[in-house]
């Protein structure tokens, strides 16, 4: 079957958890590494992209020879509750709502690697917030993505996740 790459033209943005899972495949590897049960997997996938990244980077149980599901659930719940209390974890959804970004700007954001998304969330600060900032945001995001691209391409991972359309027969 032949494949054709089509630039993203979606009118909706994928949920943050899906965007993170698709961006690097890290979620599946993490689930396999820790042998997570269905409850743990559901909890992991219910978190947004920023929370998932934090969990994947910070979850390091002391005794990995035992079943880690109970420890994982407690750790993940703590990350989720931190967001609910307005803690240090910024949610992608709240961030996008803060800037009232267009669908195109949101799609661009979700196509970037999580590290690029985090850098954008930390550094994007337009001077004029009285007008629509979507175009400024897209230029900023593209610049950050290009600047950080070398590290991702060197690891064999694309900067943007292309939409793949398969031709028949499947």
Coordinates of C-alpha atoms in Angstrom, one line a residue:
X1 CA 0.0 0.0 0.0
X2 CA 1.2 3.5 -0.8
X3 CA 1.2 6.3 1.7
X4 CA 0.8 10.0 1.1
X5 CA 1.8 12.6 3.6
X6 CA -0.7 15.4 3.8
X7 CA 0.0 18.5 5.9
X8 CA -2.3 18.7 9.0
X9 CA -5.5 20.6 8.2
X10 CA -7.6 19.3 11.1
X11 CA -10.3 21.6 12.5
X12 CA -9.8 20.1 15.9
X13 CA -6.9 19.4 18.2
X14 CA -6.4 15.9 19.6
X15 CA -6.8 15.5 23.3
X16 CA -3.5 16.3 25.1
X17 CA -3.0 12.7 26.3
X18 CA -3.4 11.5 22.7
X19 CA -1.0 14.1 21.4
X20 CA 1.6 13.1 23.9
X21 CA 1.1 9.4 23.4
X22 CA 1.4 9.8 19.6
X23 CA 4.3 12.2 19.7
X24 CA 7.0 9.9 21.0
X25 CA 5.4 6.5 21.7
X26 CA 6.7 6.9 25.3
X27 CA 3.5 5.9 26.9
X28 CA 3.4 2.4 25.4
X29 CA 7.0 1.8 26.4
X30 CA 6.3 3.1 29.9
X31 CA 3.3 0.8 30.3
X32 CA 5.3 -2.2 29.2
X33 CA 8.4 -1.3 31.3
X34 CA 6.3 -1.1 34.5
X35 CA 3.8 -3.8 33.6
X36 CA 0.9 -1.5 34.4
X37 CA -2.5 -3.0 34.9
X38 CA -5.7 -1.6 33.3
X39 CA -6.5 0.7 36.2
X40 CA -3.0 2.2 36.1
X41 CA -3.2 2.6 32.3
X42 CA -6.5 4.3 32.5
X43 CA -5.2 6.7 35.1
X44 CA -2.1 7.5 33.0
X45 CA -4.2 8.1 29.9
X46 CA -6.6 10.4 31.8
X47 CA -3.7 12.9 32.5
X48 CA -3.0 15.7 30.1
X49 CA 0.3 15.8 28.1
X50 CA 2.2 17.9 30.6
X51 CA 1.2 15.7 33.5
X52 CA 2.0 12.5 31.5
X53 CA 5.4 13.9 30.7
X54 CA 6.1 14.8 34.3
X55 CA 5.0 11.3 35.4
X56 CA 7.1 9.5 32.8
X57 CA 10.1 11.5 33.8
X58 CA 9.7 11.4 37.6
X59 CA 8.2 7.9 38.4
X60 CA 11.1 5.9 39.7
X61 CA 9.9 3.4 42.4
X62 CA 12.7 2.2 44.7
X63 CA 11.8 -1.5 44.5
X64 CA 11.0 -2.3 40.9
X65 CA 11.1 -6.1 41.6
X66 CA 7.6 -5.9 43.0
X67 CA 4.2 -5.0 41.5
X68 CA 4.4 -1.2 41.2
X69 CA 0.7 -0.5 40.3
X70 CA -0.3 0.7 43.8
X71 CA 2.7 3.0 44.0
X72 CA 2.1 4.2 40.4
X73 CA -1.6 5.1 41.2
X74 CA -0.7 7.0 44.3
X75 CA 2.1 8.9 42.4
X76 CA -0.2 9.7 39.4
X77 CA -3.1 10.8 41.6
X78 CA -0.7 13.2 43.3
X79 CA 0.2 14.7 40.0
X80 CA -3.5 15.0 39.0
X81 CA -4.4 16.6 42.3
X82 CA -1.6 19.1 42.1
X83 CA -3.3 20.4 38.9
X84 CA -6.7 20.5 40.5
X85 CA -5.4 22.5 43.4
X86 CA -3.8 25.0 41.0
X87 CA -0.3 23.7 41.7
X88 CA 2.8 24.1 39.6
X89 CA 1.6 21.8 36.8
X90 CA 0.1 23.9 34.0
X91 CA -2.5 22.1 31.9
X92 CA -2.4 22.4 28.2
X93 CA -6.1 23.0 28.0
X94 CA -5.9 25.9 30.4
X95 CA -2.9 27.3 28.6
X96 CA -4.7 27.3 25.2
X97 CA -7.8 28.8 26.7
X98 CA -5.7 31.6 28.3
X99 CA -4.5 32.7 24.8
X100 CA -7.8 31.9 23.0
X101 CA -5.9 30.3 20.2
X102 CA -7.4 29.5 16.8
X103 CA -7.8 25.9 15.7
X104 CA -4.8 26.2 13.4
X105 CA -2.6 27.5 16.2
X106 CA -3.8 24.6 18.5
X107 CA -3.2 22.0 15.8
X108 CA 0.4 23.4 15.3
X109 CA 0.9 23.2 19.1
X110 CA -0.3 19.6 19.3
X111 CA 2.0 18.5 16.5
X112 CA 5.1 19.6 18.4
X113 CA 7.1 17.4 20.7
X114 CA 6.3 17.7 24.4
X115 CA 9.6 19.3 25.2
X116 CA 8.9 22.0 22.6
X117 CA 5.3 22.4 23.9
X118 CA 6.7 23.0 27.5
X119 CA 9.2 25.5 26.2
X120 CA 6.5 27.4 24.4
X121 CA 4.2 27.3 27.5
X122 CA 7.1 28.8 29.6
X123 CA 8.3 31.4 27.1
X124 CA 5.5 32.7 25.0
X125 CA 4.6 36.2 26.1
X126 CA 3.2 38.5 23.4
X127 CA 3.4 42.2 24.1
X128 CA -0.1 43.0 22.7
X129 CA -2.6 40.7 24.3
X130 CA -5.6 42.8 23.3
X131 CA -5.7 41.4 19.8
X132 CA -5.8 37.8 18.5
X133 CA -2.4 36.3 19.2
X134 CA -2.8 33.1 17.1
X135 CA -0.5 34.3 14.3
X136 CA 2.2 35.5 16.7
X137 CA 1.9 32.2 18.6
X138 CA 2.3 30.1 15.4
X139 CA 5.4 32.0 14.4
X140 CA 6.9 31.7 17.9
X141 CA 6.0 28.0 18.0
X142 CA 7.6 27.3 14.6
X143 CA 10.7 29.1 15.7
X144 CA 11.0 27.2 18.9
X145 CA 10.3 23.9 17.0
X146 CA 13.1 24.7 14.5
X147 CA 15.5 25.7 17.2
X148 CA 15.0 22.5 19.1
X149 CA 14.6 20.2 16.0
X150 CA 18.2 19.0 16.0
X151 CA 17.8 17.1 19.2
X152 CA 14.7 15.3 18.0
X153 CA 15.8 14.5 14.5
X154 CA 19.1 13.2 15.9
X155 CA 17.0 10.7 17.9
X156 CA 15.1 9.7 14.8
X157 CA 11.9 11.4 15.7
X158 CA 10.2 13.9 13.5
X159 CA 9.5 17.4 14.7
X160 CA 6.0 17.3 13.4
X161 CA 3.7 14.3 13.3
X162 CA 2.4 14.1 9.7
X163 CA -1.1 12.9 9.0
X164 CA -0.8 9.7 7.0
X165 CA -3.5 8.8 4.6
X166 CA -3.3 5.3 3.3
X167 CA -4.6 4.4 -0.2
X168 CA -6.6 1.2 -0.8
X169 CA -6.0 -1.7 -0.4
X170 CA -5.3 -1.5 3.3

